[in-house]
PDB file of N, CA and C in Angstrom:
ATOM      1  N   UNK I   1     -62.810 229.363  -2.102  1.00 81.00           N
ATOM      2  CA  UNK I   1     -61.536 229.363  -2.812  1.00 81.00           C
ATOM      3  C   UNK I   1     -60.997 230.797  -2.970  1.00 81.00           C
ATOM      4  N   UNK I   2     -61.989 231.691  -3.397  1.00 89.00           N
ATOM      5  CA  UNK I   2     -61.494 233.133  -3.238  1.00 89.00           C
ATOM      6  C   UNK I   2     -60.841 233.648  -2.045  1.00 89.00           C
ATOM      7  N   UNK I   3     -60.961 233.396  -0.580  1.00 93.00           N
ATOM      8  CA  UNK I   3     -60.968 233.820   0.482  1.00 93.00           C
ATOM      9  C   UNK I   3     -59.510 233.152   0.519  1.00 93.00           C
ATOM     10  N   UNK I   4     -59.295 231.960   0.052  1.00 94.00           N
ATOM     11  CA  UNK I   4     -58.209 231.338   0.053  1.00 94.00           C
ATOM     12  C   UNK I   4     -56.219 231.906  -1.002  1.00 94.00           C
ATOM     13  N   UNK I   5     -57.371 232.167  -1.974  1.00 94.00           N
ATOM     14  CA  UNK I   5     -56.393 232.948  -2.971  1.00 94.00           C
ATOM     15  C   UNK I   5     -55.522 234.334  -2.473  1.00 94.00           C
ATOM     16  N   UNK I   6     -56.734 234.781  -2.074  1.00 94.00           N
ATOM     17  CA  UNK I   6     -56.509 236.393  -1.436  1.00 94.00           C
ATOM     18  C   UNK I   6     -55.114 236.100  -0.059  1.00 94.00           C
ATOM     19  N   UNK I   7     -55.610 235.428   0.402  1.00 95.00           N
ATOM     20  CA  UNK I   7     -54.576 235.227   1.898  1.00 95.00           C
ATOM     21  C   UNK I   7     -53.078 234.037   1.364  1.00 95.00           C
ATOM     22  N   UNK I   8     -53.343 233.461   0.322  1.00 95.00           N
ATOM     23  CA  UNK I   8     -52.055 232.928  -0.843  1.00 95.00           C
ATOM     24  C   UNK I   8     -51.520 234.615  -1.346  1.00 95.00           C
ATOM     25  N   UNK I   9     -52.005 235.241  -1.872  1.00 93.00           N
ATOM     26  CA  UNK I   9     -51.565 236.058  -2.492  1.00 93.00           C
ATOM     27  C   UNK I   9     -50.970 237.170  -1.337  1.00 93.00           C
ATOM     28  N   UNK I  10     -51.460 237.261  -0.231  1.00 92.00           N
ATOM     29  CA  UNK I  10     -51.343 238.423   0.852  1.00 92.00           C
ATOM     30  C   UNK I  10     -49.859 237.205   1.393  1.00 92.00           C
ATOM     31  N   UNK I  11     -49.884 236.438   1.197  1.00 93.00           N
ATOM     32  CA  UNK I  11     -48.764 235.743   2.420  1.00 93.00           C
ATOM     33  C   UNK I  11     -47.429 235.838   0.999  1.00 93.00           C
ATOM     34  N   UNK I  12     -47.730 236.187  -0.015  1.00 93.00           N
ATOM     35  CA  UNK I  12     -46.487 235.802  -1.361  1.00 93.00           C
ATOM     36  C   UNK I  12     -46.286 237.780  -1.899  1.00 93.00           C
ATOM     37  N   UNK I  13     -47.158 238.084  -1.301  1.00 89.00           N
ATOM     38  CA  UNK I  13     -46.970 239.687  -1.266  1.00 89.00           C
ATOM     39  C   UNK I  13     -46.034 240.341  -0.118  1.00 89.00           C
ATOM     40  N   UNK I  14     -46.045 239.546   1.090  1.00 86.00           N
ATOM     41  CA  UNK I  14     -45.506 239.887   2.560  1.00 86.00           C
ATOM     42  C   UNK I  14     -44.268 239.284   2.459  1.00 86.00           C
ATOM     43  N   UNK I  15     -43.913 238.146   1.612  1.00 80.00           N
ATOM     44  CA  UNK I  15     -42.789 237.329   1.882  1.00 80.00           C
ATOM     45  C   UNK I  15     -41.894 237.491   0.828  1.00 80.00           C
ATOM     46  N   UNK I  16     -42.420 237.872  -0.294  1.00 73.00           N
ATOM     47  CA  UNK I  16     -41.608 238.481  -1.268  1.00 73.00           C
ATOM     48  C   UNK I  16     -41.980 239.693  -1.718  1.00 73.00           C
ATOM     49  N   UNK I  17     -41.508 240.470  -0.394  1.00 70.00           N
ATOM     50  CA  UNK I  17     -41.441 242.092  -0.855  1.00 70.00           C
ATOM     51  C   UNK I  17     -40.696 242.585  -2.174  1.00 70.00           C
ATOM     52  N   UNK I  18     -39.764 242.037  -2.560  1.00 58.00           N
ATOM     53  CA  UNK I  18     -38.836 242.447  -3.591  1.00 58.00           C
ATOM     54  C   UNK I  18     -40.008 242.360  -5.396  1.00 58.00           C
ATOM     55  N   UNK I  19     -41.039 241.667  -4.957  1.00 59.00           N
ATOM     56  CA  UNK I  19     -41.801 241.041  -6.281  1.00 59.00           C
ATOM     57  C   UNK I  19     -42.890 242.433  -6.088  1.00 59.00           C
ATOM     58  N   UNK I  20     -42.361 243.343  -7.117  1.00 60.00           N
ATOM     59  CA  UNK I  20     -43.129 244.577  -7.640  1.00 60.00           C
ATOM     60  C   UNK I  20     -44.254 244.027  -8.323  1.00 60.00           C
ATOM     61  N   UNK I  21     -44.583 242.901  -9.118  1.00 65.00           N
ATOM     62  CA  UNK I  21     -45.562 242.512 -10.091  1.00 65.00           C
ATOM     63  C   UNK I  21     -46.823 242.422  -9.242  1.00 65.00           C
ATOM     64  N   UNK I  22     -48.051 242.774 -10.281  1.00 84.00           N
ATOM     65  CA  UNK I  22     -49.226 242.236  -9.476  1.00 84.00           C
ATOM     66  C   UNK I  22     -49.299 240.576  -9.277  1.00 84.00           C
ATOM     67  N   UNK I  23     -49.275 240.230  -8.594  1.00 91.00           N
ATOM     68  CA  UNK I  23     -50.076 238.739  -8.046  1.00 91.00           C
ATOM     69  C   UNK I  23     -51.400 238.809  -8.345  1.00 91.00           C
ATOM     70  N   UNK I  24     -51.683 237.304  -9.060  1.00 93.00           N
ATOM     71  CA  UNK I  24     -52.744 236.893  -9.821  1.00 93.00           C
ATOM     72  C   UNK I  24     -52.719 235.657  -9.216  1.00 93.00           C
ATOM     73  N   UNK I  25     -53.809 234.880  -9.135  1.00 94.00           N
ATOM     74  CA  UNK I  25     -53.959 233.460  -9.154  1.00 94.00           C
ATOM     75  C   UNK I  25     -52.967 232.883 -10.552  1.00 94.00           C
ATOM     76  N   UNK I  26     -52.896 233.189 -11.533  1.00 95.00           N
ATOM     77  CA  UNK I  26     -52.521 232.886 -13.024  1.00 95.00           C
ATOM     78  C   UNK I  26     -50.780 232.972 -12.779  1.00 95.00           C
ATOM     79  N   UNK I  27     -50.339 233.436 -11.890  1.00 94.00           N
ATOM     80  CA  UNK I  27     -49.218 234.032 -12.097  1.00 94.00           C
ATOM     81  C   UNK I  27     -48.334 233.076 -11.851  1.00 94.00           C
ATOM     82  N   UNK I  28     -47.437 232.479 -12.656  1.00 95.00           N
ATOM     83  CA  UNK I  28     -46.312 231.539 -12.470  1.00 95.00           C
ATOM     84  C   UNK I  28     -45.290 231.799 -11.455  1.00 95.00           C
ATOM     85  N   UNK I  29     -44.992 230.831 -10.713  1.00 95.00           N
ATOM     86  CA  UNK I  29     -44.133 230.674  -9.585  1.00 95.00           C
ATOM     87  C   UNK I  29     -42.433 231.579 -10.019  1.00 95.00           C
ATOM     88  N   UNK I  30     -42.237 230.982 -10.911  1.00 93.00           N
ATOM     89  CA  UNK I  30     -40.962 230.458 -11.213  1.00 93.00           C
ATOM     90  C   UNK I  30     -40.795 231.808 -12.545  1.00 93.00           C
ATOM     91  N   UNK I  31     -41.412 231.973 -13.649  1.00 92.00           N
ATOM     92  CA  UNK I  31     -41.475 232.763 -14.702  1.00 92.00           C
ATOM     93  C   UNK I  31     -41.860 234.307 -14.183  1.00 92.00           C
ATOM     94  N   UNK I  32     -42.848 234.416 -13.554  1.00 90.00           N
ATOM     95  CA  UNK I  32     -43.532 235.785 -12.971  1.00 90.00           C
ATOM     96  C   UNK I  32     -42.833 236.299 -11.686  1.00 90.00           C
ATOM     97  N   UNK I  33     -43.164 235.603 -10.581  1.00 90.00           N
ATOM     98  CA  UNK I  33     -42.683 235.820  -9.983  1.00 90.00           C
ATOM     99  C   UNK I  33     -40.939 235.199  -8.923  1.00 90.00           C
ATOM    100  N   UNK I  34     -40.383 235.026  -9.579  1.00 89.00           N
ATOM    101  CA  UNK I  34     -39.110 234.446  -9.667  1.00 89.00           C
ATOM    102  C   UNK I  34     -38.751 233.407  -8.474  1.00 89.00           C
ATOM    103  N   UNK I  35     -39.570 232.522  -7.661  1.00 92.00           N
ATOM    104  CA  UNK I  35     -39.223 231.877  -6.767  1.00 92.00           C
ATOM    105  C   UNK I  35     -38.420 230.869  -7.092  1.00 92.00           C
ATOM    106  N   UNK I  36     -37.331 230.700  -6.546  1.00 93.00           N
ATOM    107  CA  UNK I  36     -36.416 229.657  -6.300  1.00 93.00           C
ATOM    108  C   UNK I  36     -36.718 228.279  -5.265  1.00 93.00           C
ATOM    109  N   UNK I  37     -35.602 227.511  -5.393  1.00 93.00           N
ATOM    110  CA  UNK I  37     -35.986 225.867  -4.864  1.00 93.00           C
ATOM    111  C   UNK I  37     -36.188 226.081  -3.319  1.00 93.00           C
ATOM    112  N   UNK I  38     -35.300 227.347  -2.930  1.00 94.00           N
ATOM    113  CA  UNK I  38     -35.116 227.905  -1.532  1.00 94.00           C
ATOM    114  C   UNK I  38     -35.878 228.852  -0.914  1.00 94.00           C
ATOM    115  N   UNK I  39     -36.691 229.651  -1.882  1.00 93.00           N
ATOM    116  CA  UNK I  39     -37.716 230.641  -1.599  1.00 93.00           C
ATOM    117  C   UNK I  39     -39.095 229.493  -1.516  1.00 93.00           C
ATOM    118  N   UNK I  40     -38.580 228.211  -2.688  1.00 95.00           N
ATOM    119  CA  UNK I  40     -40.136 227.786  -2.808  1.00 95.00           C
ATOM    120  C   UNK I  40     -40.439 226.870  -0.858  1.00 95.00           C
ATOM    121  N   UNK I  41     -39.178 226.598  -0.413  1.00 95.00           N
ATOM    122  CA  UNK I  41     -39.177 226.004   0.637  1.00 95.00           C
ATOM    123  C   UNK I  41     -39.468 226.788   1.733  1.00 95.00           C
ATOM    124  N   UNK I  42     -38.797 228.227   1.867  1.00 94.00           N
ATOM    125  CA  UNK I  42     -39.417 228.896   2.646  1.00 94.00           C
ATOM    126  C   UNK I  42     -41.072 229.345   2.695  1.00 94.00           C
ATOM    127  N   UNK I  43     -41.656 229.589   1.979  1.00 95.00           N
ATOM    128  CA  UNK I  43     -42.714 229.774   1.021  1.00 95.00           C
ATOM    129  C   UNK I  43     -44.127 228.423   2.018  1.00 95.00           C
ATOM    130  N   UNK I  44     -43.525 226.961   1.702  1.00 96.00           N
ATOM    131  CA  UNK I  44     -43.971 226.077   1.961  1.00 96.00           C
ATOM    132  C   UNK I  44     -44.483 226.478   3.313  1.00 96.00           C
ATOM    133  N   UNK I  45     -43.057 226.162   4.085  1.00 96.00           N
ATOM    134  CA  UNK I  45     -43.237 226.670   5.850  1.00 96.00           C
ATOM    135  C   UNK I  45     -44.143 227.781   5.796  1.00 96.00           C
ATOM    136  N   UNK I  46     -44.084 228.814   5.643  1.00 95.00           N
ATOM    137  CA  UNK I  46     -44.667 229.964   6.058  1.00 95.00           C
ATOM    138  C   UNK I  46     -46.474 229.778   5.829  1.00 95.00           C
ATOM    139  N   UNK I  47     -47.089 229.520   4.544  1.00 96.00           N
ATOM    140  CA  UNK I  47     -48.015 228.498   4.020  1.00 96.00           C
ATOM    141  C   UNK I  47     -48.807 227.175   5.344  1.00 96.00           C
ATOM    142  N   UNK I  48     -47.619 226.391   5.469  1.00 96.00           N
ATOM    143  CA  UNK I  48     -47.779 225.484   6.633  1.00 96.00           C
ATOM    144  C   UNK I  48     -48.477 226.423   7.774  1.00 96.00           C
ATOM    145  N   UNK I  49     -47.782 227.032   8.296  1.00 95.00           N
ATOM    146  CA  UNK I  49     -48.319 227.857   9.248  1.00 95.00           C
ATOM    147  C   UNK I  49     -49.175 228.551   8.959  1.00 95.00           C
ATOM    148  N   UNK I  50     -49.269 229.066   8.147  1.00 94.00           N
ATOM    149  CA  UNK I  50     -50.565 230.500   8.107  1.00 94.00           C
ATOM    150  C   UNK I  50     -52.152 229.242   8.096  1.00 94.00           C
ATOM    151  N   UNK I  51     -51.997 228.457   7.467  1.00 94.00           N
ATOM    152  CA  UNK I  51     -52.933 227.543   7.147  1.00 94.00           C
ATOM    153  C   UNK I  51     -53.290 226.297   7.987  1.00 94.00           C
ATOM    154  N   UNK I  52     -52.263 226.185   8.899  1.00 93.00           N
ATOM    155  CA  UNK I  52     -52.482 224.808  10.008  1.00 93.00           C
ATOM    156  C   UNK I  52     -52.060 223.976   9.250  1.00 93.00           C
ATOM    157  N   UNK I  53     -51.615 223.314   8.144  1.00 95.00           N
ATOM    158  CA  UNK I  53     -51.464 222.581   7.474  1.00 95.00           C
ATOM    159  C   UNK I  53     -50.442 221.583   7.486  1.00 95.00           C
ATOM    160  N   UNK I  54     -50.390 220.770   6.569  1.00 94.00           N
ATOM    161  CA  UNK I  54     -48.716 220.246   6.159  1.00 94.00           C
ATOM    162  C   UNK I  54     -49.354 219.867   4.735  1.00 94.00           C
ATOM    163  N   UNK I  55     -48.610 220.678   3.516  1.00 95.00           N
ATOM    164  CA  UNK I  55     -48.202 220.599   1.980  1.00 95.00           C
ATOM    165  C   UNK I  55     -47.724 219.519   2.079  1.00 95.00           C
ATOM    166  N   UNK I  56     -48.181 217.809   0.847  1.00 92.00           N
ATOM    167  CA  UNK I  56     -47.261 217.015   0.538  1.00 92.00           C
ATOM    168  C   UNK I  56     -46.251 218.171  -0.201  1.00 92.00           C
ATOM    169  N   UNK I  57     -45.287 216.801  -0.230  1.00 93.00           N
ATOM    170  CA  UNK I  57     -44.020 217.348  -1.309  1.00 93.00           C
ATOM    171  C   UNK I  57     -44.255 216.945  -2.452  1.00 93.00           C
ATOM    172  N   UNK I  58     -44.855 215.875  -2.577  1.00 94.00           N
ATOM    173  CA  UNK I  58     -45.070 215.883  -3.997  1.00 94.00           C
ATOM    174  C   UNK I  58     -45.803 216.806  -5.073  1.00 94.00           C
ATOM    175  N   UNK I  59     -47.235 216.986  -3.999  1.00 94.00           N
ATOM    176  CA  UNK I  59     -47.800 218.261  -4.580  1.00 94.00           C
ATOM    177  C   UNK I  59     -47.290 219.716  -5.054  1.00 94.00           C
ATOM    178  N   UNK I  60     -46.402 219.825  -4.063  1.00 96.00           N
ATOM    179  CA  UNK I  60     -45.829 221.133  -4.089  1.00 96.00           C
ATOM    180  C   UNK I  60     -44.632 221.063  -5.334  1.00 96.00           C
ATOM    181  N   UNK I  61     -44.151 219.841  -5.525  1.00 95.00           N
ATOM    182  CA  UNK I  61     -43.043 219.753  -6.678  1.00 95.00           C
ATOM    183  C   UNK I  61     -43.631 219.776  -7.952  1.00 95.00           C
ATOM    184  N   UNK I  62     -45.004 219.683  -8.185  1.00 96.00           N
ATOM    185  CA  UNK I  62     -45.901 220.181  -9.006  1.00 96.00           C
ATOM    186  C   UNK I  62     -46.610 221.517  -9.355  1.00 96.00           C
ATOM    187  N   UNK I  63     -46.125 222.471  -8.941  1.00 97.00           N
ATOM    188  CA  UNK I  63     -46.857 223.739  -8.908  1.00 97.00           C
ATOM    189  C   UNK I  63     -46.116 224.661  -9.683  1.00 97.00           C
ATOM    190  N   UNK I  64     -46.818 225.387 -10.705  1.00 98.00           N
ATOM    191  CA  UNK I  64     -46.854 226.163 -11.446  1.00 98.00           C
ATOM    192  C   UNK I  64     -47.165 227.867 -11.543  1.00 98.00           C
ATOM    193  N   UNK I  65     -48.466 227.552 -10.919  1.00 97.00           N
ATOM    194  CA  UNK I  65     -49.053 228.929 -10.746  1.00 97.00           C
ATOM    195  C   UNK I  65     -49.727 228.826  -9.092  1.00 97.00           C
ATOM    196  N   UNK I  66     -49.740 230.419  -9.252  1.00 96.00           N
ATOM    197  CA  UNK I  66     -50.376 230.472  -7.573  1.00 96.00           C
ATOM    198  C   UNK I  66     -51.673 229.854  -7.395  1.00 96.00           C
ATOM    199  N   UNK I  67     -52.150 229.734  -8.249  1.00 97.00           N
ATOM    200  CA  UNK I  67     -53.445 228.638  -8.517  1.00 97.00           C
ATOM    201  C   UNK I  67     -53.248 227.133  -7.748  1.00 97.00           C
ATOM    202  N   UNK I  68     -52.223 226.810  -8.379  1.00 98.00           N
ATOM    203  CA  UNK I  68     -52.102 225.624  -7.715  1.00 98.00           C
ATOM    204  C   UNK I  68     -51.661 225.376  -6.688  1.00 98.00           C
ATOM    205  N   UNK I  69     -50.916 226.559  -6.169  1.00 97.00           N
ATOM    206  CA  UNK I  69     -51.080 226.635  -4.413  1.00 97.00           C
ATOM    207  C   UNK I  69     -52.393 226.172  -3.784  1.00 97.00           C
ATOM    208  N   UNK I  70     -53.000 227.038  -4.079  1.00 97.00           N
ATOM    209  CA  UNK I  70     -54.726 227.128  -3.996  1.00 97.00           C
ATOM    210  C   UNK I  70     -55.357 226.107  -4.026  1.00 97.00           C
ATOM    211  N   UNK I  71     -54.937 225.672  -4.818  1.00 96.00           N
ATOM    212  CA  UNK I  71     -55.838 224.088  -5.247  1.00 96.00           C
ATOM    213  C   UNK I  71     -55.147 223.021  -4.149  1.00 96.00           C
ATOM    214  N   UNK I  72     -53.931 222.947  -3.586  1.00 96.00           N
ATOM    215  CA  UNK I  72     -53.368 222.218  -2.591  1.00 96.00           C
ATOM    216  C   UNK I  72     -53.625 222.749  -1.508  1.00 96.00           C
ATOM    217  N   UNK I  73     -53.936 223.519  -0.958  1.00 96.00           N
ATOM    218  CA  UNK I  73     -54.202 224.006   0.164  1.00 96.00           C
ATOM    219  C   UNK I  73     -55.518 223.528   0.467  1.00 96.00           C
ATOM    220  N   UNK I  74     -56.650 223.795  -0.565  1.00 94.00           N
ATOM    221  CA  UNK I  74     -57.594 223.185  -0.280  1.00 94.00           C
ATOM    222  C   UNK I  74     -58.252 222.186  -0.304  1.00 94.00           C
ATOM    223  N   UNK I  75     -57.381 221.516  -1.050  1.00 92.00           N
ATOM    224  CA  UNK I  75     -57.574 219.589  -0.963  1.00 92.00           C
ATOM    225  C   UNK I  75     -56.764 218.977  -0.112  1.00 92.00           C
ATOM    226  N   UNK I  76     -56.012 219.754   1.140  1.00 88.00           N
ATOM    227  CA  UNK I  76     -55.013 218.852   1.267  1.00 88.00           C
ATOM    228  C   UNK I  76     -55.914 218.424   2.986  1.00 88.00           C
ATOM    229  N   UNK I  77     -55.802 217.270   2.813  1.00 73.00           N
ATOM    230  CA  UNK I  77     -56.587 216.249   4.445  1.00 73.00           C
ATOM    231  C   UNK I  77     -55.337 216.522   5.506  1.00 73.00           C
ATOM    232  N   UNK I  78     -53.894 216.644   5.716  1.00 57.00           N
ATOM    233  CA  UNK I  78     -53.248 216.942   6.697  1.00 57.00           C
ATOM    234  C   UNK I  78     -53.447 217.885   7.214  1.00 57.00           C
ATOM    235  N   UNK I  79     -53.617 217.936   8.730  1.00 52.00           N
ATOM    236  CA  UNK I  79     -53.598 219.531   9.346  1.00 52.00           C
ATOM    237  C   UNK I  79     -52.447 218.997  10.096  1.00 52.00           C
ATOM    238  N   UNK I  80     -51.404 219.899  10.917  1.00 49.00           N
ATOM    239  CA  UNK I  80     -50.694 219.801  11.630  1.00 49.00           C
ATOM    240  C   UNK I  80     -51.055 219.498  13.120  1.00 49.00           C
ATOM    241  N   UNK I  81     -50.167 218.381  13.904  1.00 43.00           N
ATOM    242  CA  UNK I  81     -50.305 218.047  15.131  1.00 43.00           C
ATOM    243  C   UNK I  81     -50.528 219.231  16.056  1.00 43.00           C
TER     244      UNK I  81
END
């Protein structure tokens, strides 16, 4: 999960250059680091890819903290075709 956080946090460090704050697992999406409905979508994709993946949407319409990125990434059974 650590190995996982670090490369969440390295892909939300690269993609939102403008976010001076440290990134934490703890750190709220939306309050901390200011992502929008349109950042959170870009965000998704980029995620998708770095990870092979595909994020439900539902999961993702649930997320709070970069934690819970984390926690979907690594429970999630879809990998991409």
């Amino acid at each position: 999960m650590l190995e996982i956080e670090n490369q969440v946090i390295r892909i939300l460090m690269d993609y939102f250059k403008s976010t001076r704050r440290n990134i934490t697992p703890n750190s709220r999406l939306v309050e901390d680091l200011y992502i929008d409905s349109m950042s959170l979508v870009e965000l998704v994709m980029a995620l998708n890819e770095s990870f092979a993946i595909e994020l439900p949407e539902d999961e993702v319409a649930q997320w709070k903290t970069v934690r819970d990125i984390c926690t979907s990434i690594v429970s999630c059974p879809h990998t991409m075709s």
